[in-house]
Amino acid sequence: MTRDQEALNIEDAINETCPWSGKPISADSLTLYNGAVVGFCNPDCRDKFAKAVRSFEADLQARRVERAGLEQ
């Protein structure tokens, strides 16, 4: 868990169940996404989400560059 994740509170989570498993969220499995605390049932689900977001963000950035005609 990173220092930023340690500062997150389960009471602030926007969800009560894990978006991957449907199980209740856990205090050790929180992350910040777009300014909101999002909870997961375990650190593996949280990390799976982070990996997916990084992938989507990279794909979106590549598309923005391509559409702007900035690819090299």
mmCIF file of the N, C-alpha and C atoms, coordinates in Angstrom:
data_MODEL
# 
_entry.id   MODEL 
# 
loop_
_atom_site.group_PDB 
_atom_site.id 
_atom_site.type_symbol 
_atom_site.label_atom_id 
_atom_site.label_alt_id 
_atom_site.label_comp_id 
_atom_site.label_asym_id 
_atom_site.label_entity_id 
_atom_site.label_seq_id 
_atom_site.pdbx_PDB_ins_code 
_atom_site.Cartn_x 
_atom_site.Cartn_y 
_atom_site.Cartn_z 
_atom_site.occupancy 
_atom_site.B_iso_or_equiv 
_atom_site.pdbx_formal_charge 
_atom_site.auth_seq_id 
_atom_site.auth_comp_id 
_atom_site.auth_asym_id 
_atom_site.auth_atom_id 
_atom_site.pdbx_PDB_model_num 
ATOM 1   N N  . MET A 1 1  ? 0.855   -1.180 0.000   1.00 0.00 ? 1  MET A N  1 
ATOM 2   C CA . MET A 1 1  ? 0.000   0.000  0.000   1.00 0.00 ? 1  MET A CA 1 
ATOM 3   C C  . MET A 1 1  ? 0.899   1.241  0.000   1.00 0.00 ? 1  MET A C  1 
ATOM 4   N N  . THR A 1 2  ? 0.564   2.202  -0.843  1.00 0.00 ? 2  THR A N  1 
ATOM 5   C CA . THR A 1 2  ? 1.361   3.425  -0.891  1.00 0.00 ? 2  THR A CA 1 
ATOM 6   C C  . THR A 1 2  ? 0.926   4.383  0.207   1.00 0.00 ? 2  THR A C  1 
ATOM 7   N N  . ARG A 1 3  ? 1.736   5.375  0.427   1.00 0.00 ? 3  ARG A N  1 
ATOM 8   C CA . ARG A 1 3  ? 1.413   6.387  1.445   1.00 0.00 ? 3  ARG A CA 1 
ATOM 9   C C  . ARG A 1 3  ? 0.085   7.067  1.127   1.00 0.00 ? 3  ARG A C  1 
ATOM 10  N N  . ASP A 1 4  ? -0.180  7.344  -0.175  1.00 0.00 ? 4  ASP A N  1 
ATOM 11  C CA . ASP A 1 4  ? -1.452  7.964  -0.567  1.00 0.00 ? 4  ASP A CA 1 
ATOM 12  C C  . ASP A 1 4  ? -2.631  7.060  -0.239  1.00 0.00 ? 4  ASP A C  1 
ATOM 13  N N  . GLN A 1 5  ? -2.471  5.767  -0.451  1.00 0.00 ? 5  GLN A N  1 
ATOM 14  C CA . GLN A 1 5  ? -3.555  4.828  -0.168  1.00 0.00 ? 5  GLN A CA 1 
ATOM 15  C C  . GLN A 1 5  ? -3.803  4.715  1.335   1.00 0.00 ? 5  GLN A C  1 
ATOM 16  N N  . GLU A 1 6  ? -2.746  4.856  2.142   1.00 0.00 ? 6  GLU A N  1 
ATOM 17  C CA . GLU A 1 6  ? -2.901  4.801  3.598   1.00 0.00 ? 6  GLU A CA 1 
ATOM 18  C C  . GLU A 1 6  ? -3.787  5.932  4.098   1.00 0.00 ? 6  GLU A C  1 
ATOM 19  N N  . ALA A 1 7  ? -3.790  7.072  3.407   1.00 0.00 ? 7  ALA A N  1 
ATOM 20  C CA . ALA A 1 7  ? -4.555  8.241  3.833   1.00 0.00 ? 7  ALA A CA 1 
ATOM 21  C C  . ALA A 1 7  ? -6.031  8.150  3.440   1.00 0.00 ? 7  ALA A C  1 
ATOM 22  N N  . LEU A 1 8  ? -6.392  7.152  2.645   1.00 0.00 ? 8  LEU A N  1 
ATOM 23  C CA . LEU A 1 8  ? -7.776  7.024  2.192   1.00 0.00 ? 8  LEU A CA 1 
ATOM 24  C C  . LEU A 1 8  ? -8.623  6.334  3.251   1.00 0.00 ? 8  LEU A C  1 
ATOM 25  N N  . ASN A 1 9  ? -9.887  6.754  3.357   1.00 0.00 ? 9  ASN A N  1 
ATOM 26  C CA . ASN A 1 9  ? -10.810 6.185  4.338   1.00 0.00 ? 9  ASN A CA 1 
ATOM 27  C C  . ASN A 1 9  ? -11.944 5.464  3.641   1.00 0.00 ? 9  ASN A C  1 
ATOM 28  N N  . ILE A 1 10 ? -12.257 4.281  4.134   1.00 0.00 ? 10 ILE A N  1 
ATOM 29  C CA . ILE A 1 10 ? -13.326 3.482  3.548   1.00 0.00 ? 10 ILE A CA 1 
ATOM 30  C C  . ILE A 1 10 ? -14.666 4.220  3.605   1.00 0.00 ? 10 ILE A C  1 
ATOM 31  N N  . GLU A 1 11 ? -14.833 5.073  4.598   1.00 0.00 ? 11 GLU A N  1 
ATOM 32  C CA . GLU A 1 11 ? -16.069 5.842  4.734   1.00 0.00 ? 11 GLU A CA 1 
ATOM 33  C C  . GLU A 1 11 ? -16.265 6.813  3.567   1.00 0.00 ? 11 GLU A C  1 
ATOM 34  N N  . ASP A 1 12 ? -15.180 7.172  2.902   1.00 0.00 ? 12 ASP A N  1 
ATOM 35  C CA . ASP A 1 12 ? -15.249 8.117  1.791   1.00 0.00 ? 12 ASP A CA 1 
ATOM 36  C C  . ASP A 1 12 ? -15.465 7.446  0.438   1.00 0.00 ? 12 ASP A C  1 
ATOM 37  N N  . ALA A 1 13 ? -15.453 6.121  0.401   1.00 0.00 ? 13 ALA A N  1 
ATOM 38  C CA . ALA A 1 13 ? -15.587 5.392  -0.868  1.00 0.00 ? 13 ALA A CA 1 
ATOM 39  C C  . ALA A 1 13 ? -16.944 5.665  -1.516  1.00 0.00 ? 13 ALA A C  1 
ATOM 40  N N  . ILE A 1 14 ? -16.932 5.773  -2.819  1.00 0.00 ? 14 ILE A N  1 
ATOM 41  C CA . ILE A 1 14 ? -18.171 6.023  -3.562  1.00 0.00 ? 14 ILE A CA 1 
ATOM 42  C C  . ILE A 1 14 ? -18.951 4.729  -3.816  1.00 0.00 ? 14 ILE A C  1 
ATOM 43  N N  . ASN A 1 15 ? -18.334 3.594  -3.506  1.00 0.00 ? 15 ASN A N  1 
ATOM 44  C CA . ASN A 1 15 ? -18.992 2.307  -3.736  1.00 0.00 ? 15 ASN A CA 1 
ATOM 45  C C  . ASN A 1 15 ? -18.902 1.445  -2.477  1.00 0.00 ? 15 ASN A C  1 
ATOM 46  N N  . GLU A 1 16 ? -19.801 0.494  -2.378  1.00 0.00 ? 16 GLU A N  1 
ATOM 47  C CA . GLU A 1 16 ? -19.801 -0.425 -1.242  1.00 0.00 ? 16 GLU A CA 1 
ATOM 48  C C  . GLU A 1 16 ? -19.361 -1.826 -1.641  1.00 0.00 ? 16 GLU A C  1 
ATOM 49  N N  . THR A 1 17 ? -19.444 -2.120 -2.934  1.00 0.00 ? 17 THR A N  1 
ATOM 50  C CA . THR A 1 17 ? -19.032 -3.433 -3.408  1.00 0.00 ? 17 THR A CA 1 
ATOM 51  C C  . THR A 1 17 ? -17.969 -3.289 -4.495  1.00 0.00 ? 17 THR A C  1 
ATOM 52  N N  . CYS A 1 18 ? -17.124 -4.288 -4.571  1.00 0.00 ? 18 CYS A N  1 
ATOM 53  C CA . CYS A 1 18 ? -16.034 -4.314 -5.545  1.00 0.00 ? 18 CYS A CA 1 
ATOM 54  C C  . CYS A 1 18 ? -16.607 -4.407 -6.961  1.00 0.00 ? 18 CYS A C  1 
ATOM 55  N N  . PRO A 1 19 ? -16.151 -3.544 -7.866  1.00 0.00 ? 19 PRO A N  1 
ATOM 56  C CA . PRO A 1 19 ? -16.656 -3.589 -9.234  1.00 0.00 ? 19 PRO A CA 1 
ATOM 57  C C  . PRO A 1 19 ? -16.234 -4.855 -9.980  1.00 0.00 ? 19 PRO A C  1 
ATOM 58  N N  . TRP A 1 20 ? -15.182 -5.520 -9.538  1.00 0.00 ? 20 TRP A N  1 
ATOM 59  C CA . TRP A 1 20 ? -14.732 -6.754 -10.192 1.00 0.00 ? 20 TRP A CA 1 
ATOM 60  C C  . TRP A 1 20 ? -15.480 -7.971 -9.658  1.00 0.00 ? 20 TRP A C  1 
ATOM 61  N N  . SER A 1 21 ? -15.585 -8.090 -8.327  1.00 0.00 ? 21 SER A N  1 
ATOM 62  C CA . SER A 1 21 ? -16.107 -9.321 -7.728  1.00 0.00 ? 21 SER A CA 1 
ATOM 63  C C  . SER A 1 21 ? -17.535 -9.211 -7.198  1.00 0.00 ? 21 SER A C  1 
ATOM 64  N N  . GLY A 1 22 ? -17.968 -7.996 -6.877  1.00 0.00 ? 22 GLY A N  1 
ATOM 65  C CA . GLY A 1 22 ? -19.271 -7.810 -6.267  1.00 0.00 ? 22 GLY A CA 1 
ATOM 66  C C  . GLY A 1 22 ? -19.261 -8.016 -4.758  1.00 0.00 ? 22 GLY A C  1 
ATOM 67  N N  . LYS A 1 23 ? -18.090 -8.322 -4.195  1.00 0.00 ? 23 LYS A N  1 
ATOM 68  C CA . LYS A 1 23 ? -17.954 -8.520 -2.748  1.00 0.00 ? 23 LYS A CA 1 
ATOM 69  C C  . LYS A 1 23 ? -17.817 -7.162 -2.060  1.00 0.00 ? 23 LYS A C  1 
ATOM 70  N N  . PRO A 1 24 ? -18.038 -7.094 -0.750  1.00 0.00 ? 24 PRO A N  1 
ATOM 71  C CA . PRO A 1 24 ? -17.868 -5.835 -0.015  1.00 0.00 ? 24 PRO A CA 1 
ATOM 72  C C  . PRO A 1 24 ? -16.430 -5.322 -0.124  1.00 0.00 ? 24 PRO A C  1 
ATOM 73  N N  . ILE A 1 25 ? -16.294 -4.005 -0.145  1.00 0.00 ? 25 ILE A N  1 
ATOM 74  C CA . ILE A 1 25 ? -14.954 -3.408 -0.228  1.00 0.00 ? 25 ILE A CA 1 
ATOM 75  C C  . ILE A 1 25 ? -14.223 -3.542 1.107   1.00 0.00 ? 25 ILE A C  1 
ATOM 76  N N  . SER A 1 26 ? -12.899 -3.415 1.035   1.00 0.00 ? 26 SER A N  1 
ATOM 77  C CA . SER A 1 26 ? -12.035 -3.560 2.203   1.00 0.00 ? 26 SER A CA 1 
ATOM 78  C C  . SER A 1 26 ? -11.189 -2.300 2.368   1.00 0.00 ? 26 SER A C  1 
ATOM 79  N N  . ALA A 1 27 ? -10.928 -1.930 3.615   1.00 0.00 ? 27 ALA A N  1 
ATOM 80  C CA . ALA A 1 27 ? -10.173 -0.708 3.908   1.00 0.00 ? 27 ALA A CA 1 
ATOM 81  C C  . ALA A 1 27 ? -8.744  -0.754 3.367   1.00 0.00 ? 27 ALA A C  1 
ATOM 82  N N  . ASP A 1 28 ? -8.191  -1.940 3.157   1.00 0.00 ? 28 ASP A N  1 
ATOM 83  C CA . ASP A 1 28 ? -6.819  -2.029 2.642   1.00 0.00 ? 28 ASP A CA 1 
ATOM 84  C C  . ASP A 1 28 ? -6.777  -2.094 1.115   1.00 0.00 ? 28 ASP A C  1 
ATOM 85  N N  . SER A 1 29 ? -7.911  -1.838 0.475   1.00 0.00 ? 29 SER A N  1 
ATOM 86  C CA . SER A 1 29 ? -7.998  -1.983 -0.979  1.00 0.00 ? 29 SER A CA 1 
ATOM 87  C C  . SER A 1 29 ? -8.675  -0.784 -1.627  1.00 0.00 ? 29 SER A C  1 
ATOM 88  N N  . LEU A 1 30 ? -8.254  0.394  -1.221  1.00 0.00 ? 30 LEU A N  1 
ATOM 89  C CA . LEU A 1 30 ? -8.826  1.644  -1.723  1.00 0.00 ? 30 LEU A CA 1 
ATOM 90  C C  . LEU A 1 30 ? -7.853  2.312  -2.683  1.00 0.00 ? 30 LEU A C  1 
ATOM 91  N N  . THR A 1 31 ? -8.407  3.097  -3.596  1.00 0.00 ? 31 THR A N  1 
ATOM 92  C CA . THR A 1 31 ? -7.581  3.896  -4.481  1.00 0.00 ? 31 THR A CA 1 
ATOM 93  C C  . THR A 1 31 ? -8.317  5.192  -4.789  1.00 0.00 ? 31 THR A C  1 
ATOM 94  N N  . LEU A 1 32 ? -7.598  6.140  -5.313  1.00 0.00 ? 32 LEU A N  1 
ATOM 95  C CA . LEU A 1 32 ? -8.177  7.415  -5.717  1.00 0.00 ? 32 LEU A CA 1 
ATOM 96  C C  . LEU A 1 32 ? -8.281  7.419  -7.230  1.00 0.00 ? 32 LEU A C  1 
ATOM 97  N N  . TYR A 1 33 ? -9.475  7.679  -7.742  1.00 0.00 ? 33 TYR A N  1 
ATOM 98  C CA . TYR A 1 33 ? -9.696  7.719  -9.180  1.00 0.00 ? 33 TYR A CA 1 
ATOM 99  C C  . TYR A 1 33 ? -10.528 8.949  -9.512  1.00 0.00 ? 33 TYR A C  1 
ATOM 100 N N  . ASN A 1 34 ? -9.971  9.829  -10.331 1.00 0.00 ? 34 ASN A N  1 
ATOM 101 C CA . ASN A 1 34 ? -10.656 11.067 -10.723 1.00 0.00 ? 34 ASN A CA 1 
ATOM 102 C C  . ASN A 1 34 ? -11.164 11.839 -9.507  1.00 0.00 ? 34 ASN A C  1 
ATOM 103 N N  . GLY A 1 35 ? -10.376 11.861 -8.456  1.00 0.00 ? 35 GLY A N  1 
ATOM 104 C CA . GLY A 1 35 ? -10.709 12.632 -7.265  1.00 0.00 ? 35 GLY A CA 1 
ATOM 105 C C  . GLY A 1 35 ? -11.647 11.943 -6.297  1.00 0.00 ? 35 GLY A C  1 
ATOM 106 N N  . ALA A 1 36 ? -12.023 10.691 -6.567  1.00 0.00 ? 36 ALA A N  1 
ATOM 107 C CA . ALA A 1 36 ? -12.944 9.968  -5.697  1.00 0.00 ? 36 ALA A CA 1 
ATOM 108 C C  . ALA A 1 36 ? -12.277 8.707  -5.152  1.00 0.00 ? 36 ALA A C  1 
ATOM 109 N N  . VAL A 1 37 ? -12.623 8.351  -3.921  1.00 0.00 ? 37 VAL A N  1 
ATOM 110 C CA . VAL A 1 37 ? -12.135 7.110  -3.328  1.00 0.00 ? 37 VAL A CA 1 
ATOM 111 C C  . VAL A 1 37 ? -12.981 5.963  -3.862  1.00 0.00 ? 37 VAL A C  1 
ATOM 112 N N  . VAL A 1 38 ? -12.305 4.967  -4.431  1.00 0.00 ? 38 VAL A N  1 
ATOM 113 C CA . VAL A 1 38 ? -12.969 3.786  -4.962  1.00 0.00 ? 38 VAL A CA 1 
ATOM 114 C C  . VAL A 1 38 ? -12.430 2.582  -4.199  1.00 0.00 ? 38 VAL A C  1 
ATOM 115 N N  . GLY A 1 39 ? -13.327 1.696  -3.780  1.00 0.00 ? 39 GLY A N  1 
ATOM 116 C CA . GLY A 1 39 ? -12.933 0.540  -2.999  1.00 0.00 ? 39 GLY A CA 1 
ATOM 117 C C  . GLY A 1 39 ? -13.034 -0.760 -3.772  1.00 0.00 ? 39 GLY A C  1 
ATOM 118 N N  . PHE A 1 40 ? -12.216 -1.720 -3.344  1.00 0.00 ? 40 PHE A N  1 
ATOM 119 C CA . PHE A 1 40 ? -12.180 -3.053 -3.931  1.00 0.00 ? 40 PHE A CA 1 
ATOM 120 C C  . PHE A 1 40 ? -12.155 -4.066 -2.802  1.00 0.00 ? 40 PHE A C  1 
ATOM 121 N N  . CYS A 1 41 ? -12.439 -5.315 -3.112  1.00 0.00 ? 41 CYS A N  1 
ATOM 122 C CA . CYS A 1 41 ? -12.523 -6.336 -2.064  1.00 0.00 ? 41 CYS A CA 1 
ATOM 123 C C  . CYS A 1 41 ? -11.152 -6.779 -1.568  1.00 0.00 ? 41 CYS A C  1 
ATOM 124 N N  . ASN A 1 42 ? -10.129 -6.613 -2.385  1.00 0.00 ? 42 ASN A N  1 
ATOM 125 C CA . ASN A 1 42 ? -8.769  -6.991 -1.986  1.00 0.00 ? 42 ASN A CA 1 
ATOM 126 C C  . ASN A 1 42 ? -7.765  -6.219 -2.831  1.00 0.00 ? 42 ASN A C  1 
ATOM 127 N N  . PRO A 1 43 ? -6.504  -6.194 -2.413  1.00 0.00 ? 43 PRO A N  1 
ATOM 128 C CA . PRO A 1 43 ? -5.490  -5.452 -3.166  1.00 0.00 ? 43 PRO A CA 1 
ATOM 129 C C  . PRO A 1 43 ? -5.315  -5.941 -4.607  1.00 0.00 ? 43 PRO A C  1 
ATOM 130 N N  . ASP A 1 44 ? -5.545  -7.226 -4.869  1.00 0.00 ? 44 ASP A N  1 
ATOM 131 C CA . ASP A 1 44 ? -5.408  -7.725 -6.235  1.00 0.00 ? 44 ASP A CA 1 
ATOM 132 C C  . ASP A 1 44 ? -6.419  -7.072 -7.173  1.00 0.00 ? 44 ASP A C  1 
ATOM 133 N N  . CYS A 1 45 ? -7.660  -6.945 -6.720  1.00 0.00 ? 45 CYS A N  1 
ATOM 134 C CA . CYS A 1 45 ? -8.679  -6.270 -7.540  1.00 0.00 ? 45 CYS A CA 1 
ATOM 135 C C  . CYS A 1 45 ? -8.328  -4.801 -7.738  1.00 0.00 ? 45 CYS A C  1 
ATOM 136 N N  . ARG A 1 46 ? -7.856  -4.145 -6.678  1.00 0.00 ? 46 ARG A N  1 
ATOM 137 C CA . ARG A 1 46 ? -7.440  -2.737 -6.788  1.00 0.00 ? 46 ARG A CA 1 
ATOM 138 C C  . ARG A 1 46 ? -6.324  -2.599 -7.807  1.00 0.00 ? 46 ARG A C  1 
ATOM 139 N N  . ASP A 1 47 ? -5.338  -3.491 -7.753  1.00 0.00 ? 47 ASP A N  1 
ATOM 140 C CA . ASP A 1 47 ? -4.204  -3.420 -8.666  1.00 0.00 ? 47 ASP A CA 1 
ATOM 141 C C  . ASP A 1 47 ? -4.621  -3.750 -10.102 1.00 0.00 ? 47 ASP A C  1 
ATOM 142 N N  . LYS A 1 48 ? -5.581  -4.652 -10.262 1.00 0.00 ? 48 LYS A N  1 
ATOM 143 C CA . LYS A 1 48 ? -6.119  -4.979 -11.583 1.00 0.00 ? 48 LYS A CA 1 
ATOM 144 C C  . LYS A 1 48 ? -6.775  -3.739 -12.192 1.00 0.00 ? 48 LYS A C  1 
ATOM 145 N N  . PHE A 1 49 ? -7.502  -2.989 -11.374 1.00 0.00 ? 49 PHE A N  1 
ATOM 146 C CA . PHE A 1 49 ? -8.135  -1.747 -11.813 1.00 0.00 ? 49 PHE A CA 1 
ATOM 147 C C  . PHE A 1 49 ? -7.077  -0.732 -12.237 1.00 0.00 ? 49 PHE A C  1 
ATOM 148 N N  . ALA A 1 50 ? -6.030  -0.570 -11.423 1.00 0.00 ? 50 ALA A N  1 
ATOM 149 C CA . ALA A 1 50 ? -4.972  0.388  -11.738 1.00 0.00 ? 50 ALA A CA 1 
ATOM 150 C C  . ALA A 1 50 ? -4.298  0.040  -13.064 1.00 0.00 ? 50 ALA A C  1 
ATOM 151 N N  . LYS A 1 51 ? -4.068  -1.239 -13.287 1.00 0.00 ? 51 LYS A N  1 
ATOM 152 C CA . LYS A 1 51 ? -3.447  -1.675 -14.537 1.00 0.00 ? 51 LYS A CA 1 
ATOM 153 C C  . LYS A 1 51 ? -4.360  -1.375 -15.722 1.00 0.00 ? 51 LYS A C  1 
ATOM 154 N N  . ALA A 1 52 ? -5.655  -1.634 -15.571 1.00 0.00 ? 52 ALA A N  1 
ATOM 155 C CA . ALA A 1 52 ? -6.613  -1.359 -16.639 1.00 0.00 ? 52 ALA A CA 1 
ATOM 156 C C  . ALA A 1 52 ? -6.667  0.133  -16.948 1.00 0.00 ? 52 ALA A C  1 
ATOM 157 N N  . VAL A 1 53 ? -6.702  0.954  -15.910 1.00 0.00 ? 53 VAL A N  1 
ATOM 158 C CA . VAL A 1 53 ? -6.759  2.402  -16.104 1.00 0.00 ? 53 VAL A CA 1 
ATOM 159 C C  . VAL A 1 53 ? -5.511  2.886  -16.842 1.00 0.00 ? 53 VAL A C  1 
ATOM 160 N N  . ARG A 1 54 ? -4.334  2.399  -16.438 1.00 0.00 ? 54 ARG A N  1 
ATOM 161 C CA . ARG A 1 54 ? -3.099  2.804  -17.130 1.00 0.00 ? 54 ARG A CA 1 
ATOM 162 C C  . ARG A 1 54 ? -3.164  2.434  -18.613 1.00 0.00 ? 54 ARG A C  1 
ATOM 163 N N  . SER A 1 55 ? -3.678  1.260  -18.901 1.00 0.00 ? 55 SER A N  1 
ATOM 164 C CA . SER A 1 55 ? -3.787  0.819  -20.287 1.00 0.00 ? 55 SER A CA 1 
ATOM 165 C C  . SER A 1 55 ? -4.743  1.710  -21.070 1.00 0.00 ? 55 SER A C  1 
ATOM 166 N N  . PHE A 1 56 ? -5.915  1.979  -20.492 1.00 0.00 ? 56 PHE A N  1 
ATOM 167 C CA . PHE A 1 56 ? -6.887  2.835  -21.165 1.00 0.00 ? 56 PHE A CA 1 
ATOM 168 C C  . PHE A 1 56 ? -6.332  4.238  -21.380 1.00 0.00 ? 56 PHE A C  1 
ATOM 169 N N  . GLU A 1 57 ? -5.665  4.772  -20.369 1.00 0.00 ? 57 GLU A N  1 
ATOM 170 C CA . GLU A 1 57 ? -5.104  6.118  -20.482 1.00 0.00 ? 57 GLU A CA 1 
ATOM 171 C C  . GLU A 1 57 ? -4.052  6.173  -21.587 1.00 0.00 ? 57 GLU A C  1 
ATOM 172 N N  . ALA A 1 58 ? -3.215  5.142  -21.686 1.00 0.00 ? 58 ALA A N  1 
ATOM 173 C CA . ALA A 1 58 ? -2.200  5.106  -22.737 1.00 0.00 ? 58 ALA A CA 1 
ATOM 174 C C  . ALA A 1 58 ? -2.859  5.046  -24.116 1.00 0.00 ? 58 ALA A C  1 
ATOM 175 N N  . ASP A 1 59 ? -3.896  4.226  -24.238 1.00 0.00 ? 59 ASP A N  1 
ATOM 176 C CA . ASP A 1 59 ? -4.619  4.126  -25.513 1.00 0.00 ? 59 ASP A CA 1 
ATOM 177 C C  . ASP A 1 59 ? -5.303  5.446  -25.872 1.00 0.00 ? 59 ASP A C  1 
ATOM 178 N N  . LEU A 1 60 ? -5.904  6.097  -24.881 1.00 0.00 ? 60 LEU A N  1 
ATOM 179 C CA . LEU A 1 60 ? -6.557  7.382  -25.129 1.00 0.00 ? 60 LEU A CA 1 
ATOM 180 C C  . LEU A 1 60 ? -5.548  8.442  -25.563 1.00 0.00 ? 60 LEU A C  1 
ATOM 181 N N  . GLN A 1 61 ? -4.401  8.469  -24.901 1.00 0.00 ? 61 GLN A N  1 
ATOM 182 C CA . GLN A 1 61 ? -3.372  9.446  -25.254 1.00 0.00 ? 61 GLN A CA 1 
ATOM 183 C C  . GLN A 1 61 ? -2.872  9.199  -26.679 1.00 0.00 ? 61 GLN A C  1 
ATOM 184 N N  . ALA A 1 62 ? -2.664  7.948  -27.036 1.00 0.00 ? 62 ALA A N  1 
ATOM 185 C CA . ALA A 1 62 ? -2.217  7.621  -28.392 1.00 0.00 ? 62 ALA A CA 1 
ATOM 186 C C  . ALA A 1 62 ? -3.249  8.083  -29.418 1.00 0.00 ? 62 ALA A C  1 
ATOM 187 N N  . ARG A 1 63 ? -4.523  7.893  -29.108 1.00 0.00 ? 63 ARG A N  1 
ATOM 188 C CA . ARG A 1 63 ? -5.587  8.323  -30.024 1.00 0.00 ? 63 ARG A CA 1 
ATOM 189 C C  . ARG A 1 63 ? -5.597  9.847  -30.149 1.00 0.00 ? 63 ARG A C  1 
ATOM 190 N N  . ARG A 1 64 ? -5.416  10.548 -29.022 1.00 0.00 ? 64 ARG A N  1 
ATOM 191 C CA . ARG A 1 64 ? -5.393  12.023 -29.076 1.00 0.00 ? 64 ARG A CA 1 
ATOM 192 C C  . ARG A 1 64 ? -4.258  12.514 -29.952 1.00 0.00 ? 64 ARG A C  1 
ATOM 193 N N  . VAL A 1 65 ? -3.093  11.912 -29.797 1.00 0.00 ? 65 VAL A N  1 
ATOM 194 C CA . VAL A 1 65 ? -1.923  12.288 -30.595 1.00 0.00 ? 65 VAL A CA 1 
ATOM 195 C C  . VAL A 1 65 ? -2.190  12.024 -32.063 1.00 0.00 ? 65 VAL A C  1 
ATOM 196 N N  . GLU A 1 66 ? -2.736  10.846 -32.357 1.00 0.00 ? 66 GLU A N  1 
ATOM 197 C CA . GLU A 1 66 ? -3.021  10.484 -33.748 1.00 0.00 ? 66 GLU A CA 1 
ATOM 198 C C  . GLU A 1 66 ? -4.019  11.468 -34.367 1.00 0.00 ? 66 GLU A C  1 
ATOM 199 N N  . ARG A 1 67 ? -5.079  11.769 -33.654 1.00 0.00 ? 67 ARG A N  1 
ATOM 200 C CA . ARG A 1 67 ? -6.103  12.668 -34.205 1.00 0.00 ? 67 ARG A CA 1 
ATOM 201 C C  . ARG A 1 67 ? -5.608  14.099 -34.339 1.00 0.00 ? 67 ARG A C  1 
ATOM 202 N N  . ALA A 1 68 ? -4.646  14.465 -33.528 1.00 0.00 ? 68 ALA A N  1 
ATOM 203 C CA . ALA A 1 68 ? -4.091  15.810 -33.612 1.00 0.00 ? 68 ALA A CA 1 
ATOM 204 C C  . ALA A 1 68 ? -3.007  15.889 -34.693 1.00 0.00 ? 68 ALA A C  1 
ATOM 205 N N  . GLY A 1 69 ? -2.663  14.739 -35.285 1.00 0.00 ? 69 GLY A N  1 
ATOM 206 C CA . GLY A 1 69 ? -1.632  14.727 -36.323 1.00 0.00 ? 69 GLY A CA 1 
ATOM 207 C C  . GLY A 1 69 ? -0.244  14.930 -35.768 1.00 0.00 ? 69 GLY A C  1 
ATOM 208 N N  . LEU A 1 70 ? -0.040  14.528 -34.533 1.00 0.00 ? 70 LEU A N  1 
ATOM 209 C CA . LEU A 1 70 ? 1.239   14.761 -33.876 1.00 0.00 ? 70 LEU A CA 1 
ATOM 210 C C  . LEU A 1 70 ? 2.136   13.537 -33.842 1.00 0.00 ? 70 LEU A C  1 
ATOM 211 N N  . GLU A 1 71 ? 1.693   12.408 -34.389 1.00 0.00 ? 71 GLU A N  1 
ATOM 212 C CA . GLU A 1 71 ? 2.539   11.221 -34.326 1.00 0.00 ? 71 GLU A CA 1 
ATOM 213 C C  . GLU A 1 71 ? 3.811   11.453 -35.127 1.00 0.00 ? 71 GLU A C  1 
ATOM 214 N N  . GLN A 1 72 ? 4.850   10.776 -34.666 1.00 0.00 ? 72 GLN A N  1 
ATOM 215 C CA . GLN A 1 72 ? 6.160   10.994 -35.302 1.00 0.00 ? 72 GLN A CA 1 
ATOM 216 C C  . GLN A 1 72 ? 6.577   9.752  -36.050 1.00 0.00 ? 72 GLN A C  1 
# 
